[in-house]
C-alpha atoms as a PDB file:
ATOM      1  CA  MET A   1     -16.107 -24.488  36.317  1.00  0.00           C
ATOM      2  CA  THR A   2     -12.802 -23.626  37.167  1.00  0.00           C
ATOM      3  CA  GLY A   3     -11.130 -21.106  39.597  1.00  0.00           C
ATOM      4  CA  ARG A   4      -7.852 -19.628  38.231  1.00  0.00           C
ATOM      5  CA  GLU A   5      -7.115 -17.882  41.548  1.00  0.00           C
ATOM      6  CA  ALA A   6      -9.311 -19.656  44.040  1.00  0.00           C
ATOM      7  CA  LEU A   7     -11.339 -17.728  46.620  1.00  0.00           C
ATOM      8  CA  PRO A   8     -10.622 -18.752  50.312  1.00  0.00           C
ATOM      9  CA  ASN A   9     -12.599 -17.694  53.302  1.00  0.00           C
ATOM     10  CA  THR A  10     -11.960 -13.826  53.731  1.00  0.00           C
ATOM     11  CA  ASP A  11     -13.205 -11.022  55.776  1.00  0.00           C
ATOM     12  CA  GLY A  12     -12.264  -8.316  53.516  1.00  0.00           C
ATOM     13  CA  GLY A  13      -9.243  -6.671  51.792  1.00  0.00           C
ATOM     14  CA  ARG A  14      -8.419  -5.866  48.175  1.00  0.00           C
ATOM     15  CA  ARG A  15     -10.021  -8.144  45.669  1.00  0.00           C
ATOM     16  CA  GLU A  16      -6.664  -9.449  44.396  1.00  0.00           C
ATOM     17  CA  ASP A  17      -5.502 -10.261  47.991  1.00  0.00           C
ATOM     18  CA  ARG A  18      -8.404 -12.575  48.516  1.00  0.00           C
ATOM     19  CA  HIS A  19      -7.544 -14.844  45.674  1.00  0.00           C
ATOM     20  CA  VAL A  20      -4.889 -17.508  46.149  1.00  0.00           C
ATOM     21  CA  PRO A  21      -3.388 -18.859  42.958  1.00  0.00           C
ATOM     22  CA  VAL A  22      -4.073 -22.427  42.291  1.00  0.00           C
ATOM     23  CA  MET A  23      -1.189 -24.958  42.857  1.00  0.00           C
ATOM     24  CA  LEU A  24       1.216 -21.735  43.140  1.00  0.00           C
ATOM     25  CA  GLN A  25       4.122 -23.220  44.753  1.00  0.00           C
ATOM     26  CA  ARG A  26       4.331 -26.213  42.614  1.00  0.00           C
ATOM     27  CA  CYS A  27       4.069 -24.004  39.405  1.00  0.00           C
ATOM     28  CA  LEU A  28       6.969 -22.074  40.708  1.00  0.00           C
ATOM     29  CA  ASP A  29       8.918 -25.021  41.520  1.00  0.00           C
ATOM     30  CA  LEU A  30       8.426 -26.458  38.041  1.00  0.00           C
ATOM     31  CA  LEU A  31       9.639 -23.354  36.326  1.00  0.00           C
ATOM     32  CA  ALA A  32      12.363 -22.410  38.670  1.00  0.00           C
ATOM     33  CA  PRO A  33      15.188 -24.248  36.801  1.00  0.00           C
ATOM     34  CA  ALA A  34      14.638 -22.321  33.827  1.00  0.00           C
ATOM     35  CA  LEU A  35      14.384 -18.911  35.351  1.00  0.00           C
ATOM     36  CA  GLN A  36      17.494 -18.450  37.450  1.00  0.00           C
ATOM     37  CA  GLU A  37      19.564 -16.707  34.829  1.00  0.00           C
ATOM     38  CA  PRO A  38      19.422 -12.774  34.675  1.00  0.00           C
ATOM     39  CA  GLY A  39      17.115 -11.584  31.764  1.00  0.00           C
ATOM     40  CA  ALA A  40      15.142 -14.962  31.584  1.00  0.00           C
ATOM     41  CA  VAL A  41      11.582 -14.273  30.144  1.00  0.00           C
ATOM     42  CA  VAL A  42       8.539 -15.971  31.539  1.00  0.00           C
ATOM     43  CA  VAL A  43       5.186 -15.573  29.854  1.00  0.00           C
ATOM     44  CA  ASP A  44       1.871 -15.883  31.869  1.00  0.00           C
ATOM     45  CA  CYS A  45      -0.487 -16.612  29.237  1.00  0.00           C
ATOM     46  CA  THR A  46      -3.680 -16.206  31.615  1.00  0.00           C
ATOM     47  CA  LEU A  47      -2.909 -13.241  33.730  1.00  0.00           C
ATOM     48  CA  GLY A  48      -6.322 -12.980  35.544  1.00  0.00           C
ATOM     49  CA  LEU A  49      -5.897 -11.105  38.797  1.00  0.00           C
ATOM     50  CA  GLY A  50      -2.070 -11.497  38.465  1.00  0.00           C
ATOM     51  CA  GLY A  51      -1.460 -13.829  41.469  1.00  0.00           C
ATOM     52  CA  HIS A  52       0.796 -16.302  39.455  1.00  0.00           C
ATOM     53  CA  SER A  53       2.581 -13.256  37.804  1.00  0.00           C
ATOM     54  CA  GLU A  54       3.295 -11.535  41.068  1.00  0.00           C
ATOM     55  CA  ALA A  55       4.690 -14.592  42.416  1.00  0.00           C
ATOM     56  CA  LEU A  56       7.024 -15.166  39.461  1.00  0.00           C
ATOM     57  CA  LEU A  57       8.306 -11.717  39.684  1.00  0.00           C
ATOM     58  CA  ARG A  58       9.008 -12.131  43.460  1.00  0.00           C
ATOM     59  CA  ARG A  59      10.584 -15.399  43.387  1.00  0.00           C
ATOM     60  CA  PHE A  60      12.853 -14.730  40.237  1.00  0.00           C
ATOM     61  CA  PRO A  61      13.974 -11.141  40.686  1.00  0.00           C
ATOM     62  CA  GLU A  62      16.221 -11.294  37.595  1.00  0.00           C
ATOM     63  CA  ALA A  63      13.509 -12.386  35.332  1.00  0.00           C
ATOM     64  CA  ARG A  64      10.939 -10.442  32.985  1.00  0.00           C
ATOM     65  CA  LEU A  65       7.438 -11.139  32.679  1.00  0.00           C
ATOM     66  CA  VAL A  66       5.125 -10.968  29.687  1.00  0.00           C
ATOM     67  CA  ALA A  67       1.403 -11.450  30.577  1.00  0.00           C
ATOM     68  CA  LEU A  68      -1.437 -11.928  28.371  1.00  0.00           C
ATOM     69  CA  ASP A  69      -5.219 -11.678  28.985  1.00  0.00           C
ATOM     70  CA  ARG A  70      -8.231 -11.135  26.781  1.00  0.00           C
ATOM     71  CA  ASP A  71     -10.164  -9.656  29.570  1.00  0.00           C
ATOM     72  CA  THR A  72      -9.720  -5.663  29.819  1.00  0.00           C
ATOM     73  CA  GLU A  73     -10.784  -5.640  33.297  1.00  0.00           C
ATOM     74  CA  ALA A  74      -8.344  -8.105  34.352  1.00  0.00           C
ATOM     75  CA  LEU A  75      -5.571  -6.376  32.503  1.00  0.00           C
ATOM     76  CA  ARG A  76      -6.463  -3.272  34.444  1.00  0.00           C
ATOM     77  CA  LEU A  77      -6.501  -4.664  37.901  1.00  0.00           C
ATOM     78  CA  SER A  78      -3.565  -6.720  37.320  1.00  0.00           C
ATOM     79  CA  GLY A  79      -1.654  -3.541  35.985  1.00  0.00           C
ATOM     80  CA  GLU A  80      -2.302  -1.785  39.316  1.00  0.00           C
ATOM     81  CA  ARG A  81      -1.068  -4.839  41.200  1.00  0.00           C
ATOM     82  CA  LEU A  82       2.321  -5.347  39.150  1.00  0.00           C
ATOM     83  CA  ALA A  83       3.003  -1.621  38.854  1.00  0.00           C
ATOM     84  CA  PRO A  84       5.731  -1.775  41.620  1.00  0.00           C
ATOM     85  CA  TYR A  85       7.638  -4.228  39.149  1.00  0.00           C
ATOM     86  CA  GLY A  86       7.839  -1.400  36.513  1.00  0.00           C
ATOM     87  CA  GLU A  87       9.328  -2.370  33.229  1.00  0.00           C
ATOM     88  CA  ARG A  88       9.972  -6.074  34.374  1.00  0.00           C
ATOM     89  CA  ALA A  89       6.324  -6.677  33.631  1.00  0.00           C
ATOM     90  CA  ARG A  90       4.746  -6.313  30.182  1.00  0.00           C
ATOM     91  CA  LEU A  91       0.923  -6.669  30.125  1.00  0.00           C
ATOM     92  CA  VAL A  92      -0.675  -7.409  26.781  1.00  0.00           C
ATOM     93  CA  HIS A  93      -4.363  -7.513  25.658  1.00  0.00           C
ATOM     94  CA  ALA A  94      -4.420 -10.663  23.558  1.00  0.00           C
ATOM     95  CA  VAL A  95      -5.743 -14.110  23.479  1.00  0.00           C
ATOM     96  CA  TYR A  96      -3.094 -16.821  24.295  1.00  0.00           C
ATOM     97  CA  ASP A  97      -2.919 -18.407  20.800  1.00  0.00           C
ATOM     98  CA  GLU A  98      -1.610 -14.918  19.697  1.00  0.00           C
ATOM     99  CA  LEU A  99       1.577 -15.701  21.748  1.00  0.00           C
ATOM    100  CA  PRO A 100       3.859 -15.958  18.641  1.00  0.00           C
ATOM    101  CA  ASP A 101       2.708 -12.516  17.313  1.00  0.00           C
ATOM    102  CA  VAL A 102       3.062 -10.971  20.835  1.00  0.00           C
ATOM    103  CA  LEU A 103       6.580 -12.361  21.186  1.00  0.00           C
ATOM    104  CA  ALA A 104       7.484 -11.258  17.744  1.00  0.00           C
ATOM    105  CA  ARG A 105       6.343  -7.697  18.487  1.00  0.00           C
ATOM    106  CA  LEU A 106       8.384  -7.589  21.582  1.00  0.00           C
ATOM    107  CA  GLY A 107      11.501  -8.809  20.022  1.00  0.00           C
ATOM    108  CA  MET A 108      11.471 -12.181  22.098  1.00  0.00           C
ATOM    109  CA  PRO A 109      11.693 -15.105  19.668  1.00  0.00           C
ATOM    110  CA  ARG A 110      12.573 -17.433  22.524  1.00  0.00           C
ATOM    111  CA  VAL A 111      11.533 -17.597  26.197  1.00  0.00           C
ATOM    112  CA  GLN A 112      12.552 -19.588  29.322  1.00  0.00           C
ATOM    113  CA  GLY A 113       9.191 -20.188  30.933  1.00  0.00           C
ATOM    114  CA  VAL A 114       5.521 -20.509  29.897  1.00  0.00           C
ATOM    115  CA  LEU A 115       2.472 -20.825  32.304  1.00  0.00           C
ATOM    116  CA  PHE A 116      -1.156 -21.422  31.473  1.00  0.00           C
ATOM    117  CA  ASP A 117      -3.812 -21.271  34.056  1.00  0.00           C
ATOM    118  CA  LEU A 118      -6.914 -22.321  31.881  1.00  0.00           C
ATOM    119  CA  GLY A 119     -10.373 -21.741  32.204  1.00  0.00           C
ATOM    120  CA  VAL A 120     -12.488 -18.843  33.687  1.00  0.00           C
ATOM    121  CA  SER A 121     -10.782 -16.900  36.426  1.00  0.00           C
ATOM    122  CA  SER A 122     -12.420 -16.172  39.753  1.00  0.00           C
ATOM    123  CA  MET A 123     -12.808 -12.528  39.064  1.00  0.00           C
ATOM    124  CA  GLN A 124     -15.078 -13.606  36.052  1.00  0.00           C
ATOM    125  CA  LEU A 125     -17.069 -16.051  38.247  1.00  0.00           C
ATOM    126  CA  ASP A 126     -17.262 -13.654  41.097  1.00  0.00           C
ATOM    127  CA  GLU A 127     -18.641 -10.534  38.863  1.00  0.00           C
ATOM    128  CA  ALA A 128     -22.353 -11.207  38.727  1.00  0.00           C
ATOM    129  CA  ASP A 129     -22.845  -9.331  35.572  1.00  0.00           C
ATOM    130  CA  ARG A 130     -20.480 -11.396  33.541  1.00  0.00           C
ATOM    131  CA  GLY A 131     -22.996 -14.301  33.605  1.00  0.00           C
ATOM    132  CA  PHE A 132     -20.422 -17.184  34.130  1.00  0.00           C
ATOM    133  CA  ALA A 133     -21.762 -18.490  37.449  1.00  0.00           C
ATOM    134  CA  TYR A 134     -24.902 -20.617  37.518  1.00  0.00           C
ATOM    135  CA  ALA A 135     -25.326 -19.857  41.216  1.00  0.00           C
ATOM    136  CA  GLN A 136     -26.527 -16.265  40.840  1.00  0.00           C
ATOM    137  CA  ASP A 137     -28.906 -14.635  38.437  1.00  0.00           C
ATOM    138  CA  ALA A 138     -27.014 -12.505  35.845  1.00  0.00           C
ATOM    139  CA  PRO A 139     -27.133 -11.652  32.186  1.00  0.00           C
ATOM    140  CA  LEU A 140     -26.000 -14.552  30.109  1.00  0.00           C
ATOM    141  CA  ASP A 141     -22.819 -13.144  28.516  1.00  0.00           C
ATOM    142  CA  MET A 142     -19.932 -15.285  29.383  1.00  0.00           C
ATOM    143  CA  ARG A 143     -17.485 -13.314  27.087  1.00  0.00           C
ATOM    144  CA  MET A 144     -14.166 -13.352  28.636  1.00  0.00           C
ATOM    145  CA  ASP A 145     -13.263 -10.271  26.288  1.00  0.00           C
ATOM    146  CA  GLN A 146     -16.428  -8.241  26.472  1.00  0.00           C
ATOM    147  CA  THR A 147     -15.297  -5.912  23.640  1.00  0.00           C
ATOM    148  CA  THR A 148     -15.854  -8.786  21.032  1.00  0.00           C
ATOM    149  CA  GLY A 149     -17.766 -11.828  19.981  1.00  0.00           C
ATOM    150  CA  ILE A 150     -21.178 -13.184  20.645  1.00  0.00           C
ATOM    151  CA  SER A 151     -22.718 -13.804  24.033  1.00  0.00           C
ATOM    152  CA  ALA A 152     -24.013 -17.092  25.490  1.00  0.00           C
ATOM    153  CA  ALA A 153     -27.472 -15.603  25.203  1.00  0.00           C
ATOM    154  CA  GLU A 154     -27.046 -15.208  21.347  1.00  0.00           C
ATOM    155  CA  VAL A 155     -25.727 -18.853  21.214  1.00  0.00           C
ATOM    156  CA  LEU A 156     -28.898 -20.188  23.052  1.00  0.00           C
ATOM    157  CA  ASN A 157     -31.347 -18.086  21.030  1.00  0.00           C
ATOM    158  CA  THR A 158     -29.977 -18.267  17.555  1.00  0.00           C
ATOM    159  CA  TYR A 159     -27.992 -21.796  17.079  1.00  0.00           C
ATOM    160  CA  PRO A 160     -29.911 -24.525  15.368  1.00  0.00           C
ATOM    161  CA  PRO A 161     -30.929 -27.362  17.877  1.00  0.00           C
ATOM    162  CA  GLY A 162     -28.426 -29.870  16.390  1.00  0.00           C
ATOM    163  CA  GLU A 163     -25.617 -27.299  16.695  1.00  0.00           C
ATOM    164  CA  LEU A 164     -26.649 -26.849  20.513  1.00  0.00           C
ATOM    165  CA  VAL A 165     -26.843 -30.608  21.083  1.00  0.00           C
ATOM    166  CA  ARG A 166     -23.240 -30.921  19.607  1.00  0.00           C
ATOM    167  CA  ILE A 167     -21.940 -28.210  21.816  1.00  0.00           C
ATOM    168  CA  LEU A 168     -23.495 -29.566  24.993  1.00  0.00           C
ATOM    169  CA  ARG A 169     -22.159 -33.085  24.278  1.00  0.00           C
ATOM    170  CA  ALA A 170     -18.717 -32.011  23.165  1.00  0.00           C
ATOM    171  CA  TYR A 171     -17.950 -29.290  25.357  1.00  0.00           C
ATOM    172  CA  GLY A 172     -20.056 -30.143  28.446  1.00  0.00           C
ATOM    173  CA  GLU A 173     -19.999 -33.801  28.107  1.00  0.00           C
ATOM    174  CA  GLU A 174     -23.726 -33.584  28.982  1.00  0.00           C
ATOM    175  CA  LYS A 175     -25.454 -36.822  28.447  1.00  0.00           C
ATOM    176  CA  GLN A 176     -29.074 -35.197  28.656  1.00  0.00           C
ATOM    177  CA  ALA A 177     -28.225 -32.712  25.796  1.00  0.00           C
ATOM    178  CA  LYS A 178     -31.214 -33.587  23.744  1.00  0.00           C
ATOM    179  CA  ARG A 179     -33.548 -33.122  26.573  1.00  0.00           C
ATOM    180  CA  ILE A 180     -32.052 -29.745  27.614  1.00  0.00           C
ATOM    181  CA  VAL A 181     -31.900 -28.362  23.940  1.00  0.00           C
ATOM    182  CA  ALA A 182     -35.437 -29.331  23.268  1.00  0.00           C
ATOM    183  CA  ALA A 183     -36.534 -27.442  26.324  1.00  0.00           C
ATOM    184  CA  VAL A 184     -34.435 -24.392  25.173  1.00  0.00           C
ATOM    185  CA  VAL A 185     -35.944 -24.433  21.916  1.00  0.00           C
ATOM    186  CA  ARG A 186     -39.330 -24.491  23.265  1.00  0.00           C
ATOM    187  CA  GLU A 187     -38.753 -21.722  25.633  1.00  0.00           C
ATOM    188  CA  ARG A 188     -36.769 -19.485  23.215  1.00  0.00           C
ATOM    189  CA  ASP A 189     -39.747 -19.553  20.955  1.00  0.00           C
ATOM    190  CA  LYS A 190     -41.733 -17.943  23.594  1.00  0.00           C
ATOM    191  CA  GLU A 191     -39.355 -15.533  24.724  1.00  0.00           C
ATOM    192  CA  PRO A 192     -35.478 -15.131  24.084  1.00  0.00           C
ATOM    193  CA  PHE A 193     -33.102 -16.057  26.878  1.00  0.00           C
ATOM    194  CA  THR A 194     -31.423 -13.053  28.641  1.00  0.00           C
ATOM    195  CA  ASN A 195     -30.553 -14.251  32.017  1.00  0.00           C
ATOM    196  CA  SER A 196     -28.984 -17.116  33.869  1.00  0.00           C
ATOM    197  CA  ALA A 197     -31.674 -18.018  36.328  1.00  0.00           C
ATOM    198  CA  ARG A 198     -34.155 -18.962  33.699  1.00  0.00           C
ATOM    199  CA  LEU A 199     -31.633 -21.402  32.018  1.00  0.00           C
ATOM    200  CA  VAL A 200     -30.625 -22.834  35.262  1.00  0.00           C
ATOM    201  CA  GLU A 201     -34.507 -23.388  36.177  1.00  0.00           C
ATOM    202  CA  LEU A 202     -35.133 -24.847  32.731  1.00  0.00           C
ATOM    203  CA  ILE A 203     -32.170 -27.401  33.068  1.00  0.00           C
ATOM    204  CA  ARG A 204     -33.328 -28.591  36.625  1.00  0.00           C
ATOM    205  CA  ASN A 205     -36.982 -29.010  35.128  1.00  0.00           C
ATOM    206  CA  ALA A 206     -35.639 -30.818  32.079  1.00  0.00           C
ATOM    207  CA  LEU A 207     -33.564 -33.354  33.680  1.00  0.00           C
ATOM    208  CA  PRO A 208     -34.860 -36.752  35.049  1.00  0.00           C
ATOM    209  CA  GLN A 209     -34.557 -37.259  38.822  1.00  0.00           C
ATOM    210  CA  ALA A 210     -31.583 -39.683  38.429  1.00  0.00           C
ATOM    211  CA  ALA A 211     -29.576 -37.228  36.537  1.00  0.00           C
ATOM    212  CA  LYS A 212     -30.209 -34.602  39.396  1.00  0.00           C
ATOM    213  CA  ARG A 213     -28.699 -36.656  42.079  1.00  0.00           C
ATOM    214  CA  THR A 214     -25.204 -36.922  40.985  1.00  0.00           C
ATOM    215  CA  GLY A 215     -22.403 -34.490  39.915  1.00  0.00           C
ATOM    216  CA  GLY A 216     -23.285 -31.390  41.801  1.00  0.00           C
ATOM    217  CA  ASN A 217     -25.340 -28.642  40.237  1.00  0.00           C
ATOM    218  CA  PRO A 218     -26.978 -30.055  37.023  1.00  0.00           C
ATOM    219  CA  ALA A 219     -26.450 -26.795  35.060  1.00  0.00           C
ATOM    220  CA  LYS A 220     -22.827 -26.779  35.334  1.00  0.00           C
ATOM    221  CA  ARG A 221     -22.022 -29.023  32.320  1.00  0.00           C
ATOM    222  CA  THR A 222     -24.281 -26.690  30.245  1.00  0.00           C
ATOM    223  CA  PHE A 223     -22.830 -23.536  31.472  1.00  0.00           C
ATOM    224  CA  GLN A 224     -19.203 -25.023  30.886  1.00  0.00           C
ATOM    225  CA  ALA A 225     -20.116 -25.939  27.172  1.00  0.00           C
ATOM    226  CA  LEU A 226     -21.676 -22.337  26.483  1.00  0.00           C
ATOM    227  CA  ARG A 227     -18.504 -20.742  28.003  1.00  0.00           C
ATOM    228  CA  ILE A 228     -16.153 -22.769  25.920  1.00  0.00           C
ATOM    229  CA  GLU A 229     -18.291 -22.198  22.757  1.00  0.00           C
ATOM    230  CA  VAL A 230     -18.536 -18.233  23.410  1.00  0.00           C
ATOM    231  CA  ASN A 231     -14.838 -17.951  23.875  1.00  0.00           C
ATOM    232  CA  GLY A 232     -13.651 -20.598  21.371  1.00  0.00           C
ATOM    233  CA  GLU A 233     -11.502 -22.169  24.297  1.00  0.00           C
ATOM    234  CA  LEU A 234     -10.604 -25.481  22.847  1.00  0.00           C
ATOM    235  CA  SER A 235      -9.809 -24.307  19.520  1.00  0.00           C
ATOM    236  CA  VAL A 236      -7.658 -21.470  20.874  1.00  0.00           C
ATOM    237  CA  LEU A 237      -5.871 -24.015  23.197  1.00  0.00           C
ATOM    238  CA  GLU A 238      -5.178 -26.479  20.289  1.00  0.00           C
ATOM    239  CA  ARG A 239      -3.213 -23.571  18.694  1.00  0.00           C
ATOM    240  CA  ALA A 240      -1.676 -22.191  21.841  1.00  0.00           C
ATOM    241  CA  ILE A 241      -0.022 -25.271  23.490  1.00  0.00           C
ATOM    242  CA  PRO A 242       2.143 -26.066  20.348  1.00  0.00           C
ATOM    243  CA  ALA A 243       2.958 -22.398  19.844  1.00  0.00           C
ATOM    244  CA  ALA A 244       4.114 -22.064  23.628  1.00  0.00           C
ATOM    245  CA  VAL A 245       6.364 -25.216  23.128  1.00  0.00           C
ATOM    246  CA  ASP A 246       7.739 -23.677  20.077  1.00  0.00           C
ATOM    247  CA  ALA A 247       8.528 -20.542  21.836  1.00  0.00           C
ATOM    248  CA  LEU A 248      10.678 -22.204  24.389  1.00  0.00           C
ATOM    249  CA  ALA A 249      14.361 -22.006  24.407  1.00  0.00           C
ATOM    250  CA  VAL A 250      16.304 -25.221  24.952  1.00  0.00           C
ATOM    251  CA  GLY A 251      16.128 -25.681  28.741  1.00  0.00           C
ATOM    252  CA  GLY A 252      12.870 -23.709  28.875  1.00  0.00           C
ATOM    253  CA  ARG A 253       9.932 -25.060  30.710  1.00  0.00           C
ATOM    254  CA  ILE A 254       6.163 -25.026  30.460  1.00  0.00           C
ATOM    255  CA  ALA A 255       3.553 -25.570  33.035  1.00  0.00           C
ATOM    256  CA  VAL A 256      -0.201 -25.923  32.422  1.00  0.00           C
ATOM    257  CA  LEU A 257      -3.293 -25.988  34.815  1.00  0.00           C
ATOM    258  CA  SER A 258      -6.292 -27.525  33.379  1.00  0.00           C
ATOM    259  CA  TYR A 259      -9.682 -27.786  35.124  1.00  0.00           C
ATOM    260  CA  HIS A 260     -11.599 -30.366  33.055  1.00  0.00           C
ATOM    261  CA  SER A 261     -10.881 -33.262  31.050  1.00  0.00           C
ATOM    262  CA  LEU A 262     -11.136 -31.756  27.585  1.00  0.00           C
ATOM    263  CA  GLU A 263      -8.392 -29.153  28.383  1.00  0.00           C
ATOM    264  CA  ASP A 264      -6.279 -31.694  30.094  1.00  0.00           C
ATOM    265  CA  ARG A 265      -6.541 -34.279  27.036  1.00  0.00           C
ATOM    266  CA  LEU A 266      -5.435 -31.593  24.548  1.00  0.00           C
ATOM    267  CA  VAL A 267      -2.409 -30.512  26.970  1.00  0.00           C
ATOM    268  CA  LYS A 268      -1.453 -34.193  27.500  1.00  0.00           C
ATOM    269  CA  GLN A 269      -1.566 -35.099  23.712  1.00  0.00           C
ATOM    270  CA  VAL A 270       0.792 -32.063  22.793  1.00  0.00           C
ATOM    271  CA  LEU A 271       3.265 -32.668  25.474  1.00  0.00           C
ATOM    272  CA  ALA A 272       3.196 -36.385  25.091  1.00  0.00           C
ATOM    273  CA  ALA A 273       3.813 -36.130  21.400  1.00  0.00           C
ATOM    274  CA  GLY A 274       6.765 -33.530  21.936  1.00  0.00           C
ATOM    275  CA  ALA A 275       8.243 -36.337  24.374  1.00  0.00           C
ATOM    276  CA  ALA A 276       8.020 -39.113  21.917  1.00  0.00           C
ATOM    277  CA  SER A 277      10.431 -40.001  19.052  1.00  0.00           C
ATOM    278  CA  THR A 278       9.114 -39.568  15.631  1.00  0.00           C
ATOM    279  CA  ALA A 279      11.371 -41.994  14.178  1.00  0.00           C
ATOM    280  CA  PRO A 280       9.984 -44.751  11.849  1.00  0.00           C
ATOM    281  CA  PRO A 281       9.874 -48.141  13.580  1.00  0.00           C
ATOM    282  CA  GLY A 282      12.946 -50.412  12.919  1.00  0.00           C
ATOM    283  CA  LEU A 283      15.963 -47.885  12.585  1.00  0.00           C
ATOM    284  CA  PRO A 284      19.056 -49.352  14.326  1.00  0.00           C
ATOM    285  CA  VAL A 285      20.084 -45.661  15.195  1.00  0.00           C
ATOM    286  CA  VAL A 286      17.627 -42.881  15.647  1.00  0.00           C
ATOM    287  CA  PRO A 287      18.829 -39.727  13.938  1.00  0.00           C
ATOM    288  CA  GLU A 288      18.850 -36.441  15.867  1.00  0.00           C
ATOM    289  CA  ARG A 289      15.838 -35.167  13.964  1.00  0.00           C
ATOM    290  CA  TYR A 290      13.715 -37.682  15.274  1.00  0.00           C
ATOM    291  CA  GLN A 291      14.639 -37.326  18.974  1.00  0.00           C
ATOM    292  CA  PRO A 292      12.024 -36.066  21.387  1.00  0.00           C
ATOM    293  CA  ARG A 293      12.061 -32.179  21.816  1.00  0.00           C
ATOM    294  CA  LEU A 294      10.402 -32.331  25.297  1.00  0.00           C
ATOM    295  CA  LYS A 295      11.259 -34.220  28.706  1.00  0.00           C
ATOM    296  CA  LEU A 296       7.944 -34.617  30.729  1.00  0.00           C
ATOM    297  CA  LEU A 297       8.318 -33.026  34.232  1.00  0.00           C
ATOM    298  CA  THR A 298       5.068 -34.779  35.619  1.00  0.00           C
ATOM    299  CA  ARG A 299       4.234 -38.264  36.111  1.00  0.00           C
ATOM    300  CA  GLY A 300       0.704 -37.917  34.580  1.00  0.00           C
ATOM    301  CA  ALA A 301      -1.384 -35.066  35.804  1.00  0.00           C
ATOM    302  CA  GLU A 302      -0.536 -33.707  39.241  1.00  0.00           C
ATOM    303  CA  LEU A 303      -3.384 -32.889  41.483  1.00  0.00           C
ATOM    304  CA  PRO A 304      -3.798 -30.211  44.335  1.00  0.00           C
ATOM    305  CA  THR A 305      -3.057 -31.347  47.909  1.00  0.00           C
ATOM    306  CA  GLU A 306      -6.048 -31.997  50.226  1.00  0.00           C
ATOM    307  CA  GLU A 307      -4.922 -28.990  52.185  1.00  0.00           C
ATOM    308  CA  GLU A 308      -5.077 -26.805  49.224  1.00  0.00           C
ATOM    309  CA  VAL A 309      -8.531 -28.021  48.328  1.00  0.00           C
ATOM    310  CA  ALA A 310      -9.727 -27.285  51.918  1.00  0.00           C
ATOM    311  CA  GLU A 311      -8.562 -23.828  51.598  1.00  0.00           C
ATOM    312  CA  ASN A 312      -9.606 -23.145  48.177  1.00  0.00           C
ATOM    313  CA  ARG A 313     -12.786 -25.012  46.924  1.00  0.00           C
ATOM    314  CA  ARG A 314     -12.171 -23.907  43.269  1.00  0.00           C
ATOM    315  CA  ALA A 315      -8.683 -25.786  43.208  1.00  0.00           C
ATOM    316  CA  ALA A 316     -10.415 -29.128  43.396  1.00  0.00           C
ATOM    317  CA  PRO A 317     -10.560 -29.944  39.707  1.00  0.00           C
ATOM    318  CA  ALA A 318      -6.997 -28.638  38.845  1.00  0.00           C
ATOM    319  CA  ARG A 319      -4.535 -31.011  36.941  1.00  0.00           C
ATOM    320  CA  LEU A 320      -1.056 -29.758  36.412  1.00  0.00           C
ATOM    321  CA  ARG A 321       1.217 -30.849  33.645  1.00  0.00           C
ATOM    322  CA  GLY A 322       4.774 -29.773  32.872  1.00  0.00           C
ATOM    323  CA  ALA A 323       7.569 -30.100  30.403  1.00  0.00           C
ATOM    324  CA  GLU A 324      11.249 -28.964  29.505  1.00  0.00           C
ATOM    325  CA  ARG A 325      12.372 -28.279  25.898  1.00  0.00           C
ATOM    326  CA  ILE A 326      15.528 -30.483  25.406  1.00  0.00           C
ATOM    327  CA  ARG A 327      16.510 -29.820  21.995  1.00  0.00           C
ATOM    328  CA  GLU A 328      15.774 -27.531  18.883  1.00  0.00           C
ATOM    329  CA  SER A 329      13.628 -28.780  16.225  1.00  0.00           C
ATOM    330  CA  ILE A 330      15.468 -29.965  13.165  1.00  0.00           C
ATOM    331  CA  GLU A 331      13.834 -30.215   9.854  1.00  0.00           C
END
């Protein structure tokens, strides 16, 4: 599970004040060289509670923000938070692979910065009725946009066993997928799944003792897999990262925070491909059209500091990668 705006210890205040954006200063520093000019446009593809967006607007007073989120409640809360910035902030109800369409509608074919903070937000984890968290009983929903799509309960209750096994293995990297799915199928035949506590208990009972001794809560991989399936996260990300790179002006920068290996692997592949020459081997001189489009800004994936993890436990799995657009594509 992720924590896009990690929740530190707190004794009150507005909900958005209680959330500290993950690796905030490093994200701002990575994007800074591209956002100094008046009129620079930065896109926050994962608005959430607006912590990163607010910091971008504050740090770069001449910049304009476009912020996307599929969660209508996130847009409502962040709209209140970002209202003081007026027309500098444009909030859009959209999934981040819709970025090209959003920019086209706004008349912004090129932007100077793009930020992704992937995964499920703290608001979604902390709202009990959303069903994302395995630590509390809730309806098995897990939709980031509750206005569309199928719920996690529908996936559990209707998918064929083989498809459920595939999802748990591919999206949760769950080694015990067959055991868990066999138990799910037995139980759903008796009564359909509706709530998270029953699924957590089933997983605990299905796993061998050795599997329960490592890796934290034994339900976390199954919950991650269901969430990714319900929201189409990896297929959306496969489209979104290349689209974001294409939207960057020369000199523009992208920063991506991932929270599990599947996300990070996709991001790494796209950025590494953009930073590599596409020339056939053996050319004495590499033509311009084969030159790299990107320059990597991070050495591998950067990790949060020990201090940040101590303050914000949900920052622990974060991995940050960044790149700069260094030339236009030449067909």
